[in-house]
Amino acid sequence: MPTRILPAVGDADAVRSLVSLLSQLPDAEPVSPVTDSTQLVDTLARLAAESVDELPEVVVVHERIGPVPALELVREVALRFPAVGVILVTTDASPGLFSAAMDSGARGLITFPLAYDDLATRVQAVAQWSAGVRRHLGGSTDVFTGPGGTVVTVSGAKGGVGTTLTAIQLALAAQASGRTTALCDLDLQTGDVASYLDVQFRRSVVDLAAITDISPRILAEAVFRHDTGVDLLLAPADGERGEEVTDRAARHIVGALRARYEVVVVDCGAQLSGAGAAAVETADTALLVTTPDVVAVRGAKRTVRMWDRLQIRKAEETTVVVNRHSRATEIQPALIQKITGTALAATAVPAHFKELQAAVDSGRLHALDPKGPVRQALWALAGELGLAAPAEGGQRRRARGGDRGSAGLRRRKE
């Protein structure tokens, strides 16, 4: 059986050199190269969703791949797709880099200029290793084989638009639908998940920041199991400690959560940090919450443009959720979609603070009235995103009707 090899190379000259040599290897089947880290992870996730056998046996990662640094990308691929062997191609043959590559999960390292014999030997060894892992995975249903759980980030166009409310209710809806769910608070300086759920805690996300190999036991010690069944990984009580959670640490933490839970909801707040940017970049779905007023919509547009400039997320890959919607407002969801250039959630959340006030003040946001319009809308949003079963949200949303561009125009007037 031919060895499928997926090159991940951002440099055009390196692509030509690498693909030319790979095509000469015996029993090798190079596939179309990918040019950045996002494209690589998306490609592997799509293939893994079909079957672990659809994944390439070998992935070759060039040191200048971006926007995620090569070693961090190697670690993410090794964690999410353990049946894939990763080879790092670099100009640095130092023992330090070799050790760092192995610690990140690489199965081999090849230096420039590329030599046919070296490449052939390393690819063959990694392909044999991958085949052995797949035989092992095929005989046990207890071994993690897929791309992991679904990660949804929730960010705010500005403070006070309902970001944490949305994140909490999405997590609750997913858990109620029977999915194992974690809610991670990456609003590191001003996170309010613990306050909204009236939680007293000792451990926080900071306790995982310096750990490069987060085992299930270590993760279990850091999370707080809420009465609802949702596991909480909370922001630090001392906001200044949030600086300890770097973008690299955030990728490791989100990756560990993804491997352990079916649904991971991440509250990123309204301020962009390195940790929040890493979470948004690696998320399956990135939500941006706004309210239908000029200041918030400008904030949403500013955030979308910043994400695009920093190569965190493209506008069309971001989904805007309109909170406090009313037919009486001049700015309607379709206009917000046009201004921001994003996708638009078909479910808009109505303006009904009376439903929320008592729950917010008592720290019992998990105890909203199931018949309340805000709670119903947010759980319908969870159904729309595939986080909850259709019975929890999808059928209700369809009953209200509407496509992405005009759903908000047909909501009942509050």
mmCIF file of C-alpha atoms in Angstrom:
data_model
loop_
_atom_site.group_PDB
_atom_site.id
_atom_site.type_symbol
_atom_site.label_atom_id
_atom_site.label_comp_id
_atom_site.label_asym_id
_atom_site.label_seq_id
_atom_site.Cartn_x
_atom_site.Cartn_y
_atom_site.Cartn_z
ATOM 1 C CA MET A 1 0.000 0.000 0.000
ATOM 2 C CA PRO A 2 1.487 3.412 -0.938
ATOM 3 C CA THR A 3 2.483 5.831 1.804
ATOM 4 C CA ARG A 4 0.428 9.014 1.678
ATOM 5 C CA ILE A 5 2.551 12.062 2.487
ATOM 6 C CA LEU A 6 1.092 15.519 3.108
ATOM 7 C CA PRO A 7 3.614 18.399 2.855
ATOM 8 C CA ALA A 8 2.862 21.525 4.904
ATOM 9 C CA VAL A 9 5.190 24.143 3.456
ATOM 10 C CA GLY A 10 4.699 27.889 3.136
ATOM 11 C CA ASP A 11 7.841 28.598 1.105
ATOM 12 C CA ALA A 12 7.377 28.138 -2.665
ATOM 13 C CA ASP A 13 10.963 27.040 -3.342
ATOM 14 C CA ALA A 14 10.875 24.558 -0.491
ATOM 15 C CA VAL A 15 7.586 23.153 -1.801
ATOM 16 C CA ARG A 16 9.058 22.406 -5.202
ATOM 17 C CA SER A 17 12.183 20.824 -3.758
ATOM 18 C CA LEU A 18 10.295 18.716 -1.242
ATOM 19 C CA VAL A 19 7.526 17.544 -3.572
ATOM 20 C CA SER A 20 10.076 16.654 -6.246
ATOM 21 C CA LEU A 21 12.006 14.410 -3.856
ATOM 22 C CA LEU A 22 8.876 12.886 -2.295
ATOM 23 C CA SER A 23 7.565 11.890 -5.713
ATOM 24 C CA GLN A 24 10.758 9.886 -6.293
ATOM 25 C CA LEU A 25 10.411 7.794 -3.152
ATOM 26 C CA PRO A 26 9.322 4.170 -3.666
ATOM 27 C CA ASP A 27 5.676 3.481 -2.785
ATOM 28 C CA ALA A 28 5.156 7.157 -1.930
ATOM 29 C CA GLU A 29 1.991 9.060 -2.768
ATOM 30 C CA PRO A 30 2.475 12.782 -2.111
ATOM 31 C CA VAL A 31 -0.817 14.646 -1.850
ATOM 32 C CA SER A 32 -1.427 18.298 -2.670
ATOM 33 C CA PRO A 33 0.622 20.444 -0.265
ATOM 34 C CA VAL A 34 -0.974 22.873 2.181
ATOM 35 C CA THR A 35 0.530 26.296 2.707
ATOM 36 C CA ASP A 36 -0.350 27.260 6.284
ATOM 37 C CA SER A 37 -1.129 25.766 9.678
ATOM 38 C CA THR A 38 -4.861 26.432 9.518
ATOM 39 C CA GLN A 39 -5.214 24.660 6.188
ATOM 40 C CA LEU A 40 -3.255 21.670 7.513
ATOM 41 C CA VAL A 41 -5.374 21.220 10.630
ATOM 42 C CA ASP A 42 -8.622 21.728 8.695
ATOM 43 C CA THR A 43 -7.565 19.153 6.087
ATOM 44 C CA LEU A 44 -6.657 16.564 8.702
ATOM 45 C CA ALA A 45 -9.871 17.207 10.648
ATOM 46 C CA ARG A 46 -11.971 16.715 7.514
ATOM 47 C CA LEU A 47 -10.227 13.454 6.686
ATOM 48 C CA ALA A 48 -10.415 12.187 10.269
ATOM 49 C CA ALA A 49 -14.152 12.890 10.354
ATOM 50 C CA GLU A 50 -14.544 10.332 7.561
ATOM 51 C CA SER A 51 -12.207 7.683 8.978
ATOM 52 C CA VAL A 52 -8.797 7.395 10.596
ATOM 53 C CA ASP A 53 -7.781 5.368 7.526
ATOM 54 C CA GLU A 54 -8.326 8.440 5.351
ATOM 55 C CA LEU A 55 -5.547 10.333 7.124
ATOM 56 C CA PRO A 56 -2.102 10.482 5.494
ATOM 57 C CA GLU A 57 0.498 8.314 7.162
ATOM 58 C CA VAL A 58 3.102 11.098 7.136
ATOM 59 C CA VAL A 59 2.898 14.885 7.426
ATOM 60 C CA VAL A 60 6.021 16.889 6.592
ATOM 61 C CA VAL A 61 6.053 20.289 8.321
ATOM 62 C CA HIS A 62 8.438 23.009 7.150
ATOM 63 C CA GLU A 63 10.017 25.188 9.846
ATOM 64 C CA ARG A 64 8.705 28.400 8.262
ATOM 65 C CA ILE A 65 5.073 27.349 8.177
ATOM 66 C CA GLY A 66 2.679 29.911 9.655
ATOM 67 C CA PRO A 67 0.850 31.531 11.262
ATOM 68 C CA VAL A 68 1.216 28.945 14.075
ATOM 69 C CA PRO A 69 4.918 28.265 14.756
ATOM 70 C CA ALA A 70 6.171 24.924 13.481
ATOM 71 C CA LEU A 71 6.805 23.259 16.844
ATOM 72 C CA GLU A 72 3.403 24.271 18.163
ATOM 73 C CA LEU A 73 1.797 22.968 14.981
ATOM 74 C CA VAL A 74 3.655 19.669 15.378
ATOM 75 C CA ARG A 75 2.361 19.387 18.930
ATOM 76 C CA GLU A 76 -1.232 20.089 17.883
ATOM 77 C CA VAL A 77 -1.148 17.528 15.063
ATOM 78 C CA ALA A 78 0.425 14.911 17.350
ATOM 79 C CA LEU A 79 -2.247 15.518 19.995
ATOM 80 C CA ARG A 80 -5.291 15.657 17.740
ATOM 81 C CA PHE A 81 -4.250 13.080 15.157
ATOM 82 C CA PRO A 82 -2.106 10.477 16.945
ATOM 83 C CA ALA A 83 -2.205 8.093 13.966
ATOM 84 C CA VAL A 84 -0.267 10.592 11.825
ATOM 85 C CA GLY A 85 3.531 10.693 11.944
ATOM 86 C CA VAL A 86 5.044 14.176 11.717
ATOM 87 C CA ILE A 87 8.460 15.005 10.251
ATOM 88 C CA LEU A 88 9.941 18.472 10.794
ATOM 89 C CA VAL A 89 12.070 19.951 7.991
ATOM 90 C CA THR A 90 14.546 22.567 9.201
ATOM 91 C CA THR A 91 17.888 24.208 8.526
ATOM 92 C CA ASP A 92 18.848 23.880 12.193
ATOM 93 C CA ALA A 93 20.351 20.496 13.062
ATOM 94 C CA SER A 94 21.253 21.405 16.656
ATOM 95 C CA PRO A 95 20.609 18.932 19.488
ATOM 96 C CA GLY A 96 18.407 21.532 21.167
ATOM 97 C CA LEU A 97 15.990 21.733 18.264
ATOM 98 C CA PHE A 98 16.004 17.962 17.849
ATOM 99 C CA SER A 99 15.051 17.560 21.508
ATOM 100 C CA ALA A 100 12.340 20.227 21.244
ATOM 101 C CA ALA A 101 10.904 18.582 18.121
ATOM 102 C CA MET A 102 10.741 15.186 19.826
ATOM 103 C CA ASP A 103 9.129 16.736 22.914
ATOM 104 C CA SER A 104 6.499 18.307 20.647
ATOM 105 C CA GLY A 105 5.606 14.915 19.176
ATOM 106 C CA ALA A 106 7.600 14.820 15.939
ATOM 107 C CA ARG A 107 8.659 11.370 14.757
ATOM 108 C CA GLY A 108 11.670 12.631 12.859
ATOM 109 C CA LEU A 109 13.711 15.638 11.762
ATOM 110 C CA ILE A 110 15.267 16.308 8.352
ATOM 111 C CA THR A 111 17.636 19.159 7.565
ATOM 112 C CA PHE A 112 18.123 21.321 4.482
ATOM 113 C CA PRO A 113 19.510 20.824 1.932
ATOM 114 C CA LEU A 114 17.376 17.723 1.498
ATOM 115 C CA ALA A 115 19.118 14.437 0.746
ATOM 116 C CA TYR A 116 17.223 11.650 -0.967
ATOM 117 C CA ASP A 117 18.599 8.832 1.197
ATOM 118 C CA ASP A 118 17.916 10.680 4.448
ATOM 119 C CA LEU A 119 14.376 11.572 3.375
ATOM 120 C CA ALA A 120 13.602 8.030 2.193
ATOM 121 C CA THR A 121 14.873 6.454 5.419
ATOM 122 C CA ARG A 122 12.965 8.828 7.651
ATOM 123 C CA VAL A 123 9.688 8.629 5.693
ATOM 124 C CA GLN A 124 9.823 4.831 5.674
ATOM 125 C CA ALA A 125 10.418 4.675 9.428
ATOM 126 C CA VAL A 126 7.599 7.108 10.208
ATOM 127 C CA ALA A 127 5.201 5.332 7.828
ATOM 128 C CA GLN A 128 5.890 2.012 9.567
ATOM 129 C CA TRP A 129 5.291 3.633 12.934
ATOM 130 C CA SER A 130 1.993 5.115 11.704
ATOM 131 C CA ALA A 131 0.839 1.751 10.373
ATOM 132 C CA GLY A 132 1.544 0.158 13.748
ATOM 133 C CA VAL A 133 -0.429 2.838 15.584
ATOM 134 C CA ARG A 134 -3.399 2.349 13.260
ATOM 135 C CA ARG A 135 -3.410 -1.388 13.871
ATOM 136 C CA HIS A 136 -3.485 -0.633 17.587
ATOM 137 C CA LEU A 137 -6.294 1.909 17.217
ATOM 138 C CA GLY A 138 -8.284 -0.511 15.090
ATOM 139 C CA GLY A 139 -8.336 -3.054 17.897
ATOM 140 C CA SER A 140 -9.500 -0.777 20.697
ATOM 141 C CA THR A 141 -12.479 1.510 20.892
ATOM 142 C CA ASP A 142 -11.089 3.148 24.040
ATOM 143 C CA VAL A 143 -8.230 4.908 22.265
ATOM 144 C CA PHE A 144 -8.754 8.475 21.057
ATOM 145 C CA THR A 145 -8.812 8.299 17.259
ATOM 146 C CA GLY A 146 -10.715 11.305 15.936
ATOM 147 C CA PRO A 147 -10.073 14.992 15.569
ATOM 148 C CA GLY A 148 -11.440 15.575 19.064
ATOM 149 C CA GLY A 149 -14.396 17.474 20.375
ATOM 150 C CA THR A 150 -15.920 20.648 18.984
ATOM 151 C CA VAL A 151 -14.385 23.922 20.167
ATOM 152 C CA VAL A 152 -16.528 27.057 20.088
ATOM 153 C CA THR A 153 -15.105 30.415 21.129
ATOM 154 C CA VAL A 154 -17.351 33.272 22.236
ATOM 155 C CA SER A 155 -15.919 36.792 21.975
ATOM 156 C CA GLY A 156 -17.518 40.171 22.521
ATOM 157 C CA ALA A 157 -17.590 43.168 20.193
ATOM 158 C CA LYS A 158 -17.125 45.202 23.385
ATOM 159 C CA GLY A 159 -17.711 44.748 27.079
ATOM 160 C CA GLY A 160 -21.269 44.213 28.292
ATOM 161 C CA VAL A 161 -22.779 42.704 25.130
ATOM 162 C CA GLY A 162 -23.541 39.318 26.717
ATOM 163 C CA THR A 163 -20.459 37.261 25.901
ATOM 164 C CA THR A 164 -20.343 35.290 29.162
ATOM 165 C CA LEU A 165 -24.116 34.810 29.193
ATOM 166 C CA THR A 166 -23.904 33.290 25.718
ATOM 167 C CA ALA A 167 -20.948 31.048 26.570
ATOM 168 C CA ILE A 168 -22.581 29.703 29.729
ATOM 169 C CA GLN A 169 -25.908 28.923 28.096
ATOM 170 C CA LEU A 170 -24.263 27.214 25.106
ATOM 171 C CA ALA A 171 -22.317 24.981 27.493
ATOM 172 C CA LEU A 172 -25.431 24.205 29.526
ATOM 173 C CA ALA A 173 -27.397 23.325 26.390
ATOM 174 C CA ALA A 174 -24.645 20.998 25.172
ATOM 175 C CA GLN A 175 -24.410 19.257 28.552
ATOM 176 C CA ALA A 176 -28.197 18.884 28.770
ATOM 177 C CA SER A 177 -28.125 17.252 25.350
ATOM 178 C CA GLY A 178 -25.923 14.468 26.706
ATOM 179 C CA ARG A 179 -22.534 15.686 25.497
ATOM 180 C CA THR A 180 -19.554 15.904 27.830
ATOM 181 C CA THR A 181 -18.906 19.636 28.053
ATOM 182 C CA ALA A 182 -16.216 21.972 29.350
ATOM 183 C CA LEU A 183 -16.513 25.729 29.740
ATOM 184 C CA CYS A 184 -13.140 27.514 29.742
ATOM 185 C CA ASP A 185 -12.877 31.147 30.863
ATOM 186 C CA LEU A 186 -10.057 32.785 28.896
ATOM 187 C CA ASP A 187 -11.190 36.306 29.791
ATOM 188 C CA LEU A 188 -8.110 36.197 31.967
ATOM 189 C CA GLN A 189 -8.284 39.529 33.781
ATOM 190 C CA THR A 190 -12.016 40.113 34.047
ATOM 191 C CA GLY A 191 -13.566 36.650 33.695
ATOM 192 C CA ASP A 192 -16.981 36.351 35.330
ATOM 193 C CA VAL A 193 -17.992 32.730 34.738
ATOM 194 C CA ALA A 194 -17.337 31.883 38.409
ATOM 195 C CA SER A 195 -19.426 34.852 39.587
ATOM 196 C CA TYR A 196 -22.341 34.106 37.269
ATOM 197 C CA LEU A 197 -22.431 30.503 38.526
ATOM 198 C CA ASP A 198 -21.617 31.362 42.175
ATOM 199 C CA VAL A 199 -18.558 29.111 42.249
ATOM 200 C CA GLN A 200 -15.819 29.135 44.895
ATOM 201 C CA PHE A 201 -12.645 27.653 43.412
ATOM 202 C CA ARG A 202 -8.950 27.067 44.094
ATOM 203 C CA ARG A 203 -7.656 25.914 40.717
ATOM 204 C CA SER A 204 -7.739 27.948 37.537
ATOM 205 C CA VAL A 205 -6.435 27.937 33.985
ATOM 206 C CA VAL A 206 -3.175 29.417 35.283
ATOM 207 C CA ASP A 207 -2.362 26.112 36.999
ATOM 208 C CA LEU A 208 -2.055 24.508 33.559
ATOM 209 C CA ALA A 209 -0.062 27.302 31.912
ATOM 210 C CA ALA A 210 3.406 25.894 32.629
ATOM 211 C CA ILE A 211 2.528 22.251 31.898
ATOM 212 C CA THR A 212 3.469 21.111 28.414
ATOM 213 C CA ASP A 213 2.040 17.590 28.711
ATOM 214 C CA ILE A 214 -1.439 17.926 30.216
ATOM 215 C CA SER A 215 -2.578 14.441 31.157
ATOM 216 C CA PRO A 216 -6.242 13.594 31.869
ATOM 217 C CA ARG A 217 -5.424 13.377 35.585
ATOM 218 C CA ILE A 218 -3.813 16.827 35.654
ATOM 219 C CA LEU A 219 -6.726 18.285 33.712
ATOM 220 C CA ALA A 220 -9.259 16.686 36.065
ATOM 221 C CA GLU A 221 -7.509 18.307 39.037
ATOM 222 C CA ALA A 222 -7.733 21.762 37.446
ATOM 223 C CA VAL A 223 -11.410 21.777 36.446
ATOM 224 C CA PHE A 224 -14.381 22.418 38.718
ATOM 225 C CA ARG A 225 -17.367 20.123 38.273
ATOM 226 C CA HIS A 226 -20.509 22.258 38.434
ATOM 227 C CA ASP A 227 -23.816 20.904 39.698
ATOM 228 C CA THR A 228 -25.140 21.000 36.145
ATOM 229 C CA GLY A 229 -22.453 18.535 35.016
ATOM 230 C CA VAL A 230 -20.452 21.137 33.058
ATOM 231 C CA ASP A 231 -16.742 21.116 33.901
ATOM 232 C CA LEU A 232 -15.387 24.622 34.449
ATOM 233 C CA LEU A 233 -11.818 25.753 33.811
ATOM 234 C CA LEU A 234 -11.925 29.190 35.338
ATOM 235 C CA ALA A 235 -10.011 32.442 34.970
ATOM 236 C CA PRO A 236 -7.613 33.268 37.810
ATOM 237 C CA ALA A 237 -8.979 35.096 40.824
ATOM 238 C CA ASP A 238 -5.984 37.444 40.607
ATOM 239 C CA GLY A 239 -6.260 39.054 37.208
ATOM 240 C CA GLU A 240 -2.570 39.935 36.934
ATOM 241 C CA ARG A 241 -1.755 36.217 36.806
ATOM 242 C CA GLY A 242 -3.528 36.015 33.472
ATOM 243 C CA GLU A 243 -0.262 37.027 31.805
ATOM 244 C CA GLU A 244 1.083 33.565 32.670
ATOM 245 C CA VAL A 245 -1.292 32.028 30.112
ATOM 246 C CA THR A 246 0.577 32.595 26.853
ATOM 247 C CA ASP A 247 -0.690 31.787 23.378
ATOM 248 C CA ARG A 248 1.359 28.581 23.425
ATOM 249 C CA ALA A 249 -0.114 27.571 26.783
ATOM 250 C CA ALA A 250 -3.619 28.345 25.517
ATOM 251 C CA ARG A 251 -3.138 26.038 22.515
ATOM 252 C CA HIS A 252 -1.992 23.227 24.801
ATOM 253 C CA ILE A 253 -4.915 23.786 27.167
ATOM 254 C CA VAL A 254 -7.558 23.979 24.451
ATOM 255 C CA GLY A 255 -6.036 20.928 22.777
ATOM 256 C CA ALA A 256 -6.186 18.968 26.023
ATOM 257 C CA LEU A 257 -9.819 19.979 26.552
ATOM 258 C CA ARG A 258 -10.693 19.062 22.969
ATOM 259 C CA ALA A 259 -9.204 15.595 23.472
ATOM 260 C CA ARG A 260 -11.213 15.049 26.670
ATOM 261 C CA TYR A 261 -14.627 16.586 25.973
ATOM 262 C CA GLU A 262 -17.159 16.390 23.165
ATOM 263 C CA VAL A 263 -17.903 20.123 23.403
ATOM 264 C CA VAL A 264 -15.550 22.864 24.593
ATOM 265 C CA VAL A 265 -16.928 26.402 24.939
ATOM 266 C CA VAL A 266 -14.329 29.134 25.473
ATOM 267 C CA ASP A 267 -15.266 32.572 26.814
ATOM 268 C CA CYS A 268 -12.662 34.913 25.304
ATOM 269 C CA GLY A 269 -14.144 38.173 26.587
ATOM 270 C CA ALA A 270 -13.964 41.439 24.690
ATOM 271 C CA GLN A 271 -10.220 42.140 24.973
ATOM 272 C CA LEU A 272 -7.873 40.289 22.636
ATOM 273 C CA SER A 273 -5.052 38.518 24.453
ATOM 274 C CA GLY A 274 -2.506 36.097 23.055
ATOM 275 C CA ALA A 275 -4.370 33.248 24.720
ATOM 276 C CA GLY A 276 -7.707 34.349 23.315
ATOM 277 C CA ALA A 277 -6.241 34.796 19.845
ATOM 278 C CA ALA A 278 -4.830 31.255 19.938
ATOM 279 C CA ALA A 279 -8.220 29.876 20.988
ATOM 280 C CA VAL A 280 -10.087 31.751 18.239
ATOM 281 C CA GLU A 281 -7.563 30.642 15.649
ATOM 282 C CA THR A 282 -7.879 26.935 16.494
ATOM 283 C CA ALA A 283 -11.636 26.892 17.151
ATOM 284 C CA ASP A 284 -14.098 25.024 14.960
ATOM 285 C CA THR A 285 -16.578 27.887 15.353
ATOM 286 C CA ALA A 286 -15.769 31.461 16.403
ATOM 287 C CA LEU A 287 -18.727 33.494 17.618
ATOM 288 C CA LEU A 288 -18.652 37.267 17.947
ATOM 289 C CA VAL A 289 -21.447 38.664 20.106
ATOM 290 C CA THR A 290 -22.766 42.153 19.475
ATOM 291 C CA THR A 291 -25.786 44.242 20.309
ATOM 292 C CA PRO A 292 -27.719 46.202 17.669
ATOM 293 C CA ASP A 293 -26.310 49.626 18.474
ATOM 294 C CA VAL A 294 -23.778 51.776 16.648
ATOM 295 C CA VAL A 295 -20.955 51.481 19.202
ATOM 296 C CA ALA A 296 -21.165 47.690 19.470
ATOM 297 C CA VAL A 297 -21.445 47.165 15.721
ATOM 298 C CA ARG A 298 -18.413 49.390 15.154
ATOM 299 C CA GLY A 299 -16.623 47.297 17.762
ATOM 300 C CA ALA A 300 -17.597 44.125 15.921
ATOM 301 C CA LYS A 301 -16.303 45.495 12.638
ATOM 302 C CA ARG A 302 -13.069 46.605 14.316
ATOM 303 C CA THR A 303 -12.591 43.156 15.872
ATOM 304 C CA VAL A 304 -13.208 41.324 12.612
ATOM 305 C CA ARG A 305 -10.707 43.519 10.771
ATOM 306 C CA MET A 306 -8.109 43.046 13.502
ATOM 307 C CA TRP A 307 -8.512 39.250 13.435
ATOM 308 C CA ASP A 308 -8.017 39.348 9.669
ATOM 309 C CA ARG A 309 -4.914 41.568 9.843
ATOM 310 C CA LEU A 310 -3.340 39.329 12.482
ATOM 311 C CA GLN A 311 -4.280 36.217 10.477
ATOM 312 C CA ILE A 312 -6.302 34.898 13.399
ATOM 313 C CA ARG A 313 -9.571 34.394 11.574
ATOM 314 C CA LYS A 314 -11.117 35.516 8.307
ATOM 315 C CA ALA A 315 -14.345 37.496 8.410
ATOM 316 C CA GLU A 316 -16.315 34.858 6.517
ATOM 317 C CA GLU A 317 -15.153 32.240 9.055
ATOM 318 C CA THR A 318 -16.587 34.259 11.945
ATOM 319 C CA THR A 319 -20.238 34.068 13.010
ATOM 320 C CA VAL A 320 -21.909 37.109 14.534
ATOM 321 C CA VAL A 321 -24.603 36.592 17.177
ATOM 322 C CA VAL A 322 -26.970 39.510 17.752
ATOM 323 C CA ASN A 323 -27.990 39.920 21.396
ATOM 324 C CA ARG A 324 -30.773 42.173 22.757
ATOM 325 C CA HIS A 325 -32.491 42.117 19.404
ATOM 326 C CA SER A 326 -35.807 43.858 18.845
ATOM 327 C CA ARG A 327 -37.774 44.697 15.728
ATOM 328 C CA ALA A 328 -37.955 48.256 17.036
ATOM 329 C CA THR A 329 -34.205 48.836 16.684
ATOM 330 C CA GLU A 330 -32.977 50.635 13.593
ATOM 331 C CA ILE A 331 -29.987 48.301 13.171
ATOM 332 C CA GLN A 332 -31.178 44.830 12.189
ATOM 333 C CA PRO A 333 -29.134 41.595 11.898
ATOM 334 C CA ALA A 334 -28.955 41.693 8.095
ATOM 335 C CA LEU A 335 -27.363 45.141 8.243
ATOM 336 C CA ILE A 336 -24.840 43.966 10.855
ATOM 337 C CA GLN A 337 -23.886 41.065 8.595
ATOM 338 C CA LYS A 338 -23.369 43.462 5.690
ATOM 339 C CA ILE A 339 -21.252 45.846 7.786
ATOM 340 C CA THR A 340 -18.997 43.166 9.292
ATOM 341 C CA GLY A 341 -18.774 40.827 6.296
ATOM 342 C CA THR A 342 -19.239 37.826 8.560
ATOM 343 C CA ALA A 343 -21.629 34.926 8.679
ATOM 344 C CA LEU A 344 -24.741 35.578 10.760
ATOM 345 C CA ALA A 345 -26.361 33.247 13.247
ATOM 346 C CA ALA A 346 -29.963 32.658 12.255
ATOM 347 C CA THR A 347 -30.954 32.842 15.923
ATOM 348 C CA ALA A 348 -31.032 36.329 17.414
ATOM 349 C CA VAL A 349 -31.308 36.709 21.195
ATOM 350 C CA PRO A 350 -34.179 38.999 22.247
ATOM 351 C CA ALA A 351 -33.871 41.946 24.602
ATOM 352 C CA HIS A 352 -35.448 40.767 27.862
ATOM 353 C CA PHE A 353 -33.265 41.726 30.830
ATOM 354 C CA LYS A 354 -36.114 41.175 33.267
ATOM 355 C CA GLU A 355 -35.648 37.445 32.705
ATOM 356 C CA LEU A 356 -31.951 37.690 33.585
ATOM 357 C CA GLN A 357 -31.715 40.163 36.453
ATOM 358 C CA ALA A 358 -32.542 37.862 39.378
ATOM 359 C CA ALA A 359 -30.349 35.050 38.033
ATOM 360 C CA VAL A 360 -27.397 37.398 37.460
ATOM 361 C CA ASP A 361 -27.681 39.010 40.901
ATOM 362 C CA SER A 362 -27.886 35.638 42.678
ATOM 363 C CA GLY A 363 -25.147 33.951 40.649
ATOM 364 C CA ARG A 364 -27.562 31.379 39.269
ATOM 365 C CA LEU A 365 -27.375 31.971 35.560
ATOM 366 C CA HIS A 366 -27.817 28.227 35.123
ATOM 367 C CA ALA A 367 -31.303 28.473 36.627
ATOM 368 C CA LEU A 368 -32.976 30.613 33.970
ATOM 369 C CA ASP A 369 -36.630 29.865 33.266
ATOM 370 C CA PRO A 370 -36.703 27.244 30.466
ATOM 371 C CA LYS A 371 -39.677 29.084 29.005
ATOM 372 C CA GLY A 372 -37.941 32.462 29.012
ATOM 373 C CA PRO A 373 -37.267 33.973 25.565
ATOM 374 C CA VAL A 374 -33.558 34.612 26.226
ATOM 375 C CA ARG A 375 -32.869 31.098 27.449
ATOM 376 C CA GLN A 376 -34.902 29.583 24.614
ATOM 377 C CA ALA A 377 -33.034 31.646 22.024
ATOM 378 C CA LEU A 378 -29.592 30.730 23.369
ATOM 379 C CA TRP A 379 -30.438 27.039 23.500
ATOM 380 C CA ALA A 380 -31.814 27.324 19.973
ATOM 381 C CA LEU A 381 -28.472 28.846 19.000
ATOM 382 C CA ALA A 382 -26.754 25.792 20.511
ATOM 383 C CA GLY A 383 -28.929 23.604 18.313
ATOM 384 C CA GLU A 384 -28.093 25.708 15.272
ATOM 385 C CA LEU A 385 -24.379 25.268 15.961
ATOM 386 C CA GLY A 386 -24.728 21.515 16.414
ATOM 387 C CA LEU A 387 -23.829 21.632 20.116
ATOM 388 C CA ALA A 388 -27.227 20.425 21.289
ATOM 389 C CA ALA A 389 -29.628 17.866 19.903
ATOM 390 C CA PRO A 390 -32.333 19.211 17.572
ATOM 391 C CA ALA A 391 -34.894 18.733 20.314
ATOM 392 C CA GLU A 392 -32.979 21.277 22.397
ATOM 393 C CA GLY A 393 -32.833 23.988 19.787
ATOM 394 C CA GLY A 394 -32.954 23.165 16.105
ATOM 395 C CA GLN A 395 -36.680 22.425 15.797
ATOM 396 C CA ARG A 396 -37.601 25.452 17.849
ATOM 397 C CA ARG A 397 -35.422 27.657 15.645
ATOM 398 C CA ARG A 398 -36.985 26.336 12.467
ATOM 399 C CA ALA A 399 -40.435 26.897 13.895
ATOM 400 C CA ARG A 400 -39.556 30.560 14.227
ATOM 401 C CA GLY A 401 -38.391 30.519 10.622
ATOM 402 C CA GLY A 402 -35.897 32.602 8.767
ATOM 403 C CA ASP A 403 -32.674 32.417 6.829
ATOM 404 C CA ARG A 404 -29.331 33.836 7.927
ATOM 405 C CA GLY A 405 -29.846 37.214 6.388
ATOM 406 C CA SER A 406 -33.373 37.980 7.492
ATOM 407 C CA ALA A 407 -34.152 35.773 10.474
ATOM 408 C CA GLY A 408 -33.916 38.661 12.926
ATOM 409 C CA LEU A 409 -36.429 40.732 10.944
ATOM 410 C CA ARG A 410 -39.201 38.285 11.704
ATOM 411 C CA ARG A 411 -38.779 38.019 15.482
ATOM 412 C CA ARG A 412 -41.670 39.011 17.674
ATOM 413 C CA LYS A 413 -41.484 42.563 18.905
ATOM 414 C CA GLU A 414 -40.535 42.655 22.588
#
